[in-house]
PDB file of C-alpha atoms in Angstrom:
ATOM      1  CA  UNK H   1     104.279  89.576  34.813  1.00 60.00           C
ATOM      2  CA  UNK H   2     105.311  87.285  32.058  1.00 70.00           C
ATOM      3  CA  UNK H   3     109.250  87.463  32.675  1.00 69.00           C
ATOM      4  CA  UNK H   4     110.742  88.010  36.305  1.00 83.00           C
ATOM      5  CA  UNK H   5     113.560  90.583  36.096  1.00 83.00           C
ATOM      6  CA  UNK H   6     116.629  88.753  36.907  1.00 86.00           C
ATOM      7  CA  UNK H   7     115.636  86.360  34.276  1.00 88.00           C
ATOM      8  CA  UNK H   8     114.736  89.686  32.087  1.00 88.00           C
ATOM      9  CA  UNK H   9     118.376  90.807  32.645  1.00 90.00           C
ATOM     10  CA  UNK H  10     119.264  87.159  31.146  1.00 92.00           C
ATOM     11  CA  UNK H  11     117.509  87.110  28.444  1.00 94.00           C
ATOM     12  CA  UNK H  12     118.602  90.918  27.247  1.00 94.00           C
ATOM     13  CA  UNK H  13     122.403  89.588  27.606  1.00 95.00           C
ATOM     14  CA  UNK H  14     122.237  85.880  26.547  1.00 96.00           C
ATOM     15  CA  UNK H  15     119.983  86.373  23.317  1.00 96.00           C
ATOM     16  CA  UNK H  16     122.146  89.505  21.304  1.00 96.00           C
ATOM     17  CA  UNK H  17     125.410  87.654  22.858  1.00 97.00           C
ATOM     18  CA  UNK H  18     124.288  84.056  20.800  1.00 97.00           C
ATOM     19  CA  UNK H  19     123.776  86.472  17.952  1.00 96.00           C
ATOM     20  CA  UNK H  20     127.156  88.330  17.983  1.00 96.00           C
ATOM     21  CA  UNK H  21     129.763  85.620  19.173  1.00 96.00           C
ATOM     22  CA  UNK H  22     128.191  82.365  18.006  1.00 96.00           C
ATOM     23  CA  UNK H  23     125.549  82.819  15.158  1.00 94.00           C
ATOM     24  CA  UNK H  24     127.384  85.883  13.379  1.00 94.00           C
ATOM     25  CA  UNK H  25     123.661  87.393  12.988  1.00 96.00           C
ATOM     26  CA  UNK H  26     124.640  91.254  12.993  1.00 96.00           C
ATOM     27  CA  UNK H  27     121.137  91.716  10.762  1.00 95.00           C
ATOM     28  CA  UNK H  28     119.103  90.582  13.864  1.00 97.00           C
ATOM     29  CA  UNK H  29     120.832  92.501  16.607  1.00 97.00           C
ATOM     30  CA  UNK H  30     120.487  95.811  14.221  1.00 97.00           C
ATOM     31  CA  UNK H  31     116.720  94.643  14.567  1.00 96.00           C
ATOM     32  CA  UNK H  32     117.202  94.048  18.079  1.00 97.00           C
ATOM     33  CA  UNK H  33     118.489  97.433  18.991  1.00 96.00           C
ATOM     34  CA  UNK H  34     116.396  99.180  16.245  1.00 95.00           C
ATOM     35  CA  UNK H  35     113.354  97.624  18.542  1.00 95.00           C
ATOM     36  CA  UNK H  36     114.363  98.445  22.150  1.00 94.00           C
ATOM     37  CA  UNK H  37     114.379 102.004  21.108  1.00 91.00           C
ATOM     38  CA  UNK H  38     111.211 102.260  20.146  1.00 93.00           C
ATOM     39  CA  UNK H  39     109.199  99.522  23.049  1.00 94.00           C
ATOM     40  CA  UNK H  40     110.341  99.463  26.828  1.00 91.00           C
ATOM     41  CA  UNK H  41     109.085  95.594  28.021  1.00 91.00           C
ATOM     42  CA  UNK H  42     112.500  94.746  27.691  1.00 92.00           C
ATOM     43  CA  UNK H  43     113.662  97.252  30.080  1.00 89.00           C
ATOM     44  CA  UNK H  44     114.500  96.410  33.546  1.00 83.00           C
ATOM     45  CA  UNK H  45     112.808  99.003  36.047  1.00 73.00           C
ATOM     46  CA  UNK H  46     114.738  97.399  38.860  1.00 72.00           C
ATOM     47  CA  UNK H  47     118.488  97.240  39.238  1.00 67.00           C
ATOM     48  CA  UNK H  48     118.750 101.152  38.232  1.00 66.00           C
ATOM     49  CA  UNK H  49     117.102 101.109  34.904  1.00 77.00           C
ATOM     50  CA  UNK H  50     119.663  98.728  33.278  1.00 85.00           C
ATOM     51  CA  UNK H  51     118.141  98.999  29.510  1.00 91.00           C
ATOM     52  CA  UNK H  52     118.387  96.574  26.611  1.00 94.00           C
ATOM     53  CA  UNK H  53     120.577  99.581  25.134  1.00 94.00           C
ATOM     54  CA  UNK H  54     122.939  99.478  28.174  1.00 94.00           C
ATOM     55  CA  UNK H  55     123.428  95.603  28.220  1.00 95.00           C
ATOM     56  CA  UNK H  56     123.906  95.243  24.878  1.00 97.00           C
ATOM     57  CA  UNK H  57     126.578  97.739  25.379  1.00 95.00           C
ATOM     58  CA  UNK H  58     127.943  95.279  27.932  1.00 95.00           C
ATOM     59  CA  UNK H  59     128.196  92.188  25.834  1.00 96.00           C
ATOM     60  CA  UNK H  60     129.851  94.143  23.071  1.00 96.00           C
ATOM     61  CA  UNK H  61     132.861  95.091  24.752  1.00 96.00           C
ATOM     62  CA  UNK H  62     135.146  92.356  23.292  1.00 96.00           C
ATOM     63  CA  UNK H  63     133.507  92.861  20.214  1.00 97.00           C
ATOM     64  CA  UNK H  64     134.611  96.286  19.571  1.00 96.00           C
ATOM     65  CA  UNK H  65     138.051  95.773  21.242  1.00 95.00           C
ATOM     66  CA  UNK H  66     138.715  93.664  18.395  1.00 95.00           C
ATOM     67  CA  UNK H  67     137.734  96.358  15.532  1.00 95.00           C
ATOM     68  CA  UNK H  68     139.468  99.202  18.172  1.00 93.00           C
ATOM     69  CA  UNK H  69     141.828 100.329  15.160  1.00 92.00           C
ATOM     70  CA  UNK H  70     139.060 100.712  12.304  1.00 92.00           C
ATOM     71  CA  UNK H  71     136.866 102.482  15.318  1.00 92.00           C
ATOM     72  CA  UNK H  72     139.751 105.152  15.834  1.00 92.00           C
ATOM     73  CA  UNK H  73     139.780 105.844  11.912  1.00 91.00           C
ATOM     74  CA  UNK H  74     136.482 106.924  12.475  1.00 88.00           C
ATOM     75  CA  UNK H  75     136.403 110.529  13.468  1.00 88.00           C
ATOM     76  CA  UNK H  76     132.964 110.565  15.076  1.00 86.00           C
ATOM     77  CA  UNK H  77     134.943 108.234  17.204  1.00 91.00           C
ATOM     78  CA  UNK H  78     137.490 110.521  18.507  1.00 92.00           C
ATOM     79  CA  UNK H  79     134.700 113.424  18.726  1.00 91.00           C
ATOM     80  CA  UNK H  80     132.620 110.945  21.245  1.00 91.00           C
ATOM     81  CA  UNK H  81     136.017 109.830  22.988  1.00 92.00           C
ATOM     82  CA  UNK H  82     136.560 113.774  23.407  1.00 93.00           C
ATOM     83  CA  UNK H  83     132.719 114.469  24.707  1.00 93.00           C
ATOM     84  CA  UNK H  84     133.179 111.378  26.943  1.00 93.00           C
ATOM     85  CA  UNK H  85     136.242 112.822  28.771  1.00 93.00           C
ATOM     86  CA  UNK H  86     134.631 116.074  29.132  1.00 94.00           C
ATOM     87  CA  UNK H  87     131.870 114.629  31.056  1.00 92.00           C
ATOM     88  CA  UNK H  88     134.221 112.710  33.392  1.00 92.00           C
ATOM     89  CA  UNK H  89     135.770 116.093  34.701  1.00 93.00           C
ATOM     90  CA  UNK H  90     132.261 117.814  34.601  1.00 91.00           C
ATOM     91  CA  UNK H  91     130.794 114.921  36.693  1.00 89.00           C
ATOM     92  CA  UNK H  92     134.042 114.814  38.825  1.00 89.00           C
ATOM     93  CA  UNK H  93     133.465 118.982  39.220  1.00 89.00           C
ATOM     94  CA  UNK H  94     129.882 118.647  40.540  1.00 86.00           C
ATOM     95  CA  UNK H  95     129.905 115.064  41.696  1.00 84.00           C
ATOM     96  CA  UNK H  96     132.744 114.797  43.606  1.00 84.00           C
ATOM     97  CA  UNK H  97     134.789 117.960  44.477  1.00 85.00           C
ATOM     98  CA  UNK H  98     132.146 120.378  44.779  1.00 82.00           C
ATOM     99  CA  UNK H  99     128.821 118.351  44.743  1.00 84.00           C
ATOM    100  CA  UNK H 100     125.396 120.462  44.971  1.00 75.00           C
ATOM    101  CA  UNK H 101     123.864 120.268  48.536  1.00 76.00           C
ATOM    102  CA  UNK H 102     120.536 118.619  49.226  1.00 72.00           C
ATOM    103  CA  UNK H 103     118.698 121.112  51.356  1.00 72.00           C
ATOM    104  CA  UNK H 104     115.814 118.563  52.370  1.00 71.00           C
ATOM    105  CA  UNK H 105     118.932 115.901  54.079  1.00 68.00           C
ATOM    106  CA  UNK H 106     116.078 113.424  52.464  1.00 70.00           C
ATOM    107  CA  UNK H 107     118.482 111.820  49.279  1.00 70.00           C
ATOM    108  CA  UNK H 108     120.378 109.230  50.168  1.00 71.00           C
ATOM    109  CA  UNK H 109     121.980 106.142  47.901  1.00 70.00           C
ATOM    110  CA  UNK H 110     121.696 106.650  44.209  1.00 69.00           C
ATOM    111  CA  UNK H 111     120.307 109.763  44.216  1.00 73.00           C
ATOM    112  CA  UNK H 112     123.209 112.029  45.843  1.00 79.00           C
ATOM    113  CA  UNK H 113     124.896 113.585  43.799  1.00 78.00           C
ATOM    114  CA  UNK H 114     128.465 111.477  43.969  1.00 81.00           C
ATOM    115  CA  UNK H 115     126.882 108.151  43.177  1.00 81.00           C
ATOM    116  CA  UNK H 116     124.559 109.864  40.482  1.00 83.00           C
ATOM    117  CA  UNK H 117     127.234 111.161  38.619  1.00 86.00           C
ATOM    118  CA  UNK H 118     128.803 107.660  38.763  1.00 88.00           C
ATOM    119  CA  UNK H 119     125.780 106.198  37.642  1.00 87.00           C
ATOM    120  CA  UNK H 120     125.043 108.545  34.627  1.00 89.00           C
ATOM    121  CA  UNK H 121     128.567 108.717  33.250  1.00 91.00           C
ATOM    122  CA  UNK H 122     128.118 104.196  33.469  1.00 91.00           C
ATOM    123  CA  UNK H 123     124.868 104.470  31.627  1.00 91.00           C
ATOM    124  CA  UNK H 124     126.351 107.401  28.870  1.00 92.00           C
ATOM    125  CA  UNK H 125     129.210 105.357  28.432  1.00 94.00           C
ATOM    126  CA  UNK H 126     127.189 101.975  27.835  1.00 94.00           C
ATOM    127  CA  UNK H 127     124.637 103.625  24.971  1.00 93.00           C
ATOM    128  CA  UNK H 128     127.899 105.067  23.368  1.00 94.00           C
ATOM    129  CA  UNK H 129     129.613 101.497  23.113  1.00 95.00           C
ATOM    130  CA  UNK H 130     125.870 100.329  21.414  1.00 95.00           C
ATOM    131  CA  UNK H 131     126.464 103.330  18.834  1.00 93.00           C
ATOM    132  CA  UNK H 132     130.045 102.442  18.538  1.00 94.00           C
ATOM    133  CA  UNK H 133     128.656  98.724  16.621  1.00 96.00           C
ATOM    134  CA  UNK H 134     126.175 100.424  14.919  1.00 93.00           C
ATOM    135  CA  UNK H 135     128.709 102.687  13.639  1.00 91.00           C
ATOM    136  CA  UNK H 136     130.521  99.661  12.047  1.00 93.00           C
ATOM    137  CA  UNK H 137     127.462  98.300  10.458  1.00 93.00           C
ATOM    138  CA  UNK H 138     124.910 101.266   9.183  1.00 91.00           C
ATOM    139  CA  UNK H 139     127.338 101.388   6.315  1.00 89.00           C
ATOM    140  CA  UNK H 140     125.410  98.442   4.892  1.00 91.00           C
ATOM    141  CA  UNK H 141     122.092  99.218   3.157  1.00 89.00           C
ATOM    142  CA  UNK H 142     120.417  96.859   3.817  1.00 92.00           C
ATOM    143  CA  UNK H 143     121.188  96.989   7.578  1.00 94.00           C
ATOM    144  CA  UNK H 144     120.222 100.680   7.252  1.00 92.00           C
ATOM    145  CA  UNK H 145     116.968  99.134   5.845  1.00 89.00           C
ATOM    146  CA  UNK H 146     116.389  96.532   8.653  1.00 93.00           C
ATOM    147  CA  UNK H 147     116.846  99.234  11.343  1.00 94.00           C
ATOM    148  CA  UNK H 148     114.224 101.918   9.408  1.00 90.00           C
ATOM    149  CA  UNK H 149     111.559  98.965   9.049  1.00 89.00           C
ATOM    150  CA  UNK H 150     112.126  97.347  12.358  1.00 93.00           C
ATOM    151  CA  UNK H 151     111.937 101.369  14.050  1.00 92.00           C
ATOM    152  CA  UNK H 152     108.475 101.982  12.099  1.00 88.00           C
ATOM    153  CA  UNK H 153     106.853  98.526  13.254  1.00 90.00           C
ATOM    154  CA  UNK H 154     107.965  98.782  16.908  1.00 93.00           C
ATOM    155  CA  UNK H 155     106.491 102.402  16.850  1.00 91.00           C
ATOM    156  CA  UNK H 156     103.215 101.280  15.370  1.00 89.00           C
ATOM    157  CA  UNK H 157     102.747  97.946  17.325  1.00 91.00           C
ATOM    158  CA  UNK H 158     103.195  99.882  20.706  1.00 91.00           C
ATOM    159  CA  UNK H 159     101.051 102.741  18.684  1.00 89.00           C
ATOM    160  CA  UNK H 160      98.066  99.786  18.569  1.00 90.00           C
ATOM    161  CA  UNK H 161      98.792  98.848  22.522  1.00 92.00           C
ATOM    162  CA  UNK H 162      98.248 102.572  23.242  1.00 90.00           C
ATOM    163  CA  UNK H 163      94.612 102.799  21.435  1.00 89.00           C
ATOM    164  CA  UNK H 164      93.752  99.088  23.134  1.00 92.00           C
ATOM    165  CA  UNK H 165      95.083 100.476  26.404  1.00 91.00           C
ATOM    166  CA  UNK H 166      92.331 103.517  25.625  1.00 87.00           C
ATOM    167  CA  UNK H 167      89.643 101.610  25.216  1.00 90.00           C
ATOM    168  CA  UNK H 168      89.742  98.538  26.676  1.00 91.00           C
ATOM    169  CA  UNK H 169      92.379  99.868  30.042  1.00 85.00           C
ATOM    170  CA  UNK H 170      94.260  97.072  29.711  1.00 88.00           C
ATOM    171  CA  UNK H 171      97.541  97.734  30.764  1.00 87.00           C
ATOM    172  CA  UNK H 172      99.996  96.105  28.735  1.00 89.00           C
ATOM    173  CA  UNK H 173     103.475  97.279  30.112  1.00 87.00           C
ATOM    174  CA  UNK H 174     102.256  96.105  33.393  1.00 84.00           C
ATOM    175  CA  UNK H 175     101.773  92.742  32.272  1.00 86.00           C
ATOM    176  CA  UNK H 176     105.101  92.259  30.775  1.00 86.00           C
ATOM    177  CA  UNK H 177     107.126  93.834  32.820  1.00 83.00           C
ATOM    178  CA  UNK H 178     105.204  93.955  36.701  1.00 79.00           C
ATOM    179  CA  UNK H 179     106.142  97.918  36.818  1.00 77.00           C
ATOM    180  CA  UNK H 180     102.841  99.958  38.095  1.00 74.00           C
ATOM    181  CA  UNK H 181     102.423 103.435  37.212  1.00 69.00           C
ATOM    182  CA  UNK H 182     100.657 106.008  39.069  1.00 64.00           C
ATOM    183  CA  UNK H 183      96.861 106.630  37.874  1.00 62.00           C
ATOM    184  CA  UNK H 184      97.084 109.267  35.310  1.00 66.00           C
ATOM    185  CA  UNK H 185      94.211 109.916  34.507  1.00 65.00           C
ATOM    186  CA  UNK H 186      93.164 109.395  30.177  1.00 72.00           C
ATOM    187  CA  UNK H 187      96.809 108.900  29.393  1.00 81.00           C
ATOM    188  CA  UNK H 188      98.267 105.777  28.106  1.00 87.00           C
ATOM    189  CA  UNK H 189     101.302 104.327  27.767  1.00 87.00           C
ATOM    190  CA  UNK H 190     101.276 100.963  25.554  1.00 88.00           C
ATOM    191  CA  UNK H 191     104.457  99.096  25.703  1.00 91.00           C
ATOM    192  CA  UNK H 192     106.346 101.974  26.823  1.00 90.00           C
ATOM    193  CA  UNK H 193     107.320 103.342  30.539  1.00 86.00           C
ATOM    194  CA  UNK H 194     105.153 105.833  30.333  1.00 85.00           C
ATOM    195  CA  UNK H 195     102.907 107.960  28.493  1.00 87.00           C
ATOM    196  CA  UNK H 196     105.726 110.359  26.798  1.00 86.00           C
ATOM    197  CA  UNK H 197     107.721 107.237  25.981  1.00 88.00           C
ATOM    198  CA  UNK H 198     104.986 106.351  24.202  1.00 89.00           C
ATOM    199  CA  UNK H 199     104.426 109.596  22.428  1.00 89.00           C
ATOM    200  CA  UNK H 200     108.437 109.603  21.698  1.00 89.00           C
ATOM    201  CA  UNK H 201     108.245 105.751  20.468  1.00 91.00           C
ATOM    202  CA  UNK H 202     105.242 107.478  17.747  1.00 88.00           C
ATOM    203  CA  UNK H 203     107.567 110.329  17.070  1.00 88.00           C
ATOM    204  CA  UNK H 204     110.364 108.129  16.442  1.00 88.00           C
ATOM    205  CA  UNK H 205     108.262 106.375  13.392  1.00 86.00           C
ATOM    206  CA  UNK H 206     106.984 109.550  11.820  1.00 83.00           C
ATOM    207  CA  UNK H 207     110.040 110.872  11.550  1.00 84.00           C
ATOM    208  CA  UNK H 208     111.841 107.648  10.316  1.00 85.00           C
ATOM    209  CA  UNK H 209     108.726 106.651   7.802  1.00 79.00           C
ATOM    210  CA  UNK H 210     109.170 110.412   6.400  1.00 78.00           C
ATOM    211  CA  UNK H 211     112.555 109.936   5.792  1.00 77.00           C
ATOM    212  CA  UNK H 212     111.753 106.781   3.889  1.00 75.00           C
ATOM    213  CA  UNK H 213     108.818 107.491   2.085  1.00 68.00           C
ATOM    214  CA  UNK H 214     110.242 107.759  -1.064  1.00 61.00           C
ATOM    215  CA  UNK H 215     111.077 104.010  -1.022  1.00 61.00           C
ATOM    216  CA  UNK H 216     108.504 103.282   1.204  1.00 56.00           C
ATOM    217  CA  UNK H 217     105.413 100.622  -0.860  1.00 57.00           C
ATOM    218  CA  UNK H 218     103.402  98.399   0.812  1.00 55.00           C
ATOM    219  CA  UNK H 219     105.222  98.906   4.508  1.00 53.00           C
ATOM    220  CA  UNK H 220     103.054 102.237   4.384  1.00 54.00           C
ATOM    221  CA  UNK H 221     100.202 100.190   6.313  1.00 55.00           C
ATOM    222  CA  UNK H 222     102.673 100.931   9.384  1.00 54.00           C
ATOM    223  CA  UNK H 223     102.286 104.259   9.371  1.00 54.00           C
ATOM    224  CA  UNK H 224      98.506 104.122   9.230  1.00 54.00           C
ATOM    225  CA  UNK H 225      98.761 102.874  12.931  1.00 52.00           C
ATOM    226  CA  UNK H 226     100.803 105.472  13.940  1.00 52.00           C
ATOM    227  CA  UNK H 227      98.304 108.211  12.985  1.00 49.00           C
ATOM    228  CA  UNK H 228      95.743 108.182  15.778  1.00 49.00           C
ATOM    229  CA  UNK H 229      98.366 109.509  18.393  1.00 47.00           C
TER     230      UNK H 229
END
């Protein structure tokens, strides 16, 4: 393992936080979170699955309580805020006042159904504040750019891991991250959690080249990589 997870959890906080608040770089965290969505090593798999996604939407809290007004001119925004609330009473409903009954008596901790719905509503709510920034800054073209070409090459270069992982059973996310999967037998993962990550990272490329390839030159040698999955 190349990076022990506390110091994982560090770097995924630290690094976009020197971008935002000191260096003004909004063109490298677009790459940033464009990239986490597409290869998992940056993932913690300890400390309930706190994502790059989810910490970045930690560190941008006081970023977006700054822009609140031009956020609530946004009606996406309000639709979000609305879906947001409606999962608070659904997850109070099933969570809390009438929570679904483990018949086993085997779940305990996270996985009953009153933490859970904590837990789920923390991790919906931290993804929506990372869509909330990118909401201020996909206007830009050229950010809109960044995030496209930065989707396709994350897709491809865990694409590559995955046909190396075939062949040679190296397993890559294991040496990044420490996390050991269960043998399954002929499937591969590459940078990604597991195998349908992997397939979902691909998808994620296809879909984005296609919707480029009109403007799409010499960056076409990504997709190329992406075709033997």
């Amino acid at each position: 393992m190349i990076l022990p997870q506390p110091l994982l959890l560090a770097f995924c906080l630290l690094f976009p936080a020197i971008l935002l608040y000191i260096k003004k770089r909004h063109d490298i965290i677009i790459a940033w979170l464009a990239l986490v969505c597409t290869i998992d090593i940056f993932n913690s798999q300890q400390y309930m699955n706190l994502t790059a996604l989810k910490l970045f939407g930690v560190v941008i809290i006081p970023y977006l309580l700054s822009h609140l007004k031009k956020l609530w001119a946004l009606k996406a925004v309000k639709i979000l805020t609305i879906y947001f609330f409606y999962l608070c009473l659904v997850g109070l409903w099933f969570g809390h006042i009438f929570p679904w009954v483990d018949p086993t008596g085997l779940k305990a901790g996270r996985d009953i159904p009153q933490w859970r719905s904590i837990i789920h509503l923390g991790s919906f709510f931290l993804e929506a504040l990372s869509v909330l920034y990118l909401s201020l800054h996909l206007d830009d073209e050229k950010n809109r750019k960044i995030a496209a070409f930065t989707i396709i090459i994350g897709a491809a270069v865990s694409s590559l891991a995955g046909i190396v992982e075939h062949f040679t059973l190296l397993d890559f996310y294991r040496f990044f991250t420490g996390y050991v999967m269960p043998i399954v037998p002929e499937r591969v993962r590459g940078l990604n959690y597991e195998s349908r990550g992997l397939a979902q990272a691909a998808s994620y490329g296809i879909l984005v080249f296609f919707c480029l390839i009109g403007t799409i030159k010499k960056e076409t040698i990504f997709f190329l990589l992406l075709l033997p999955l």
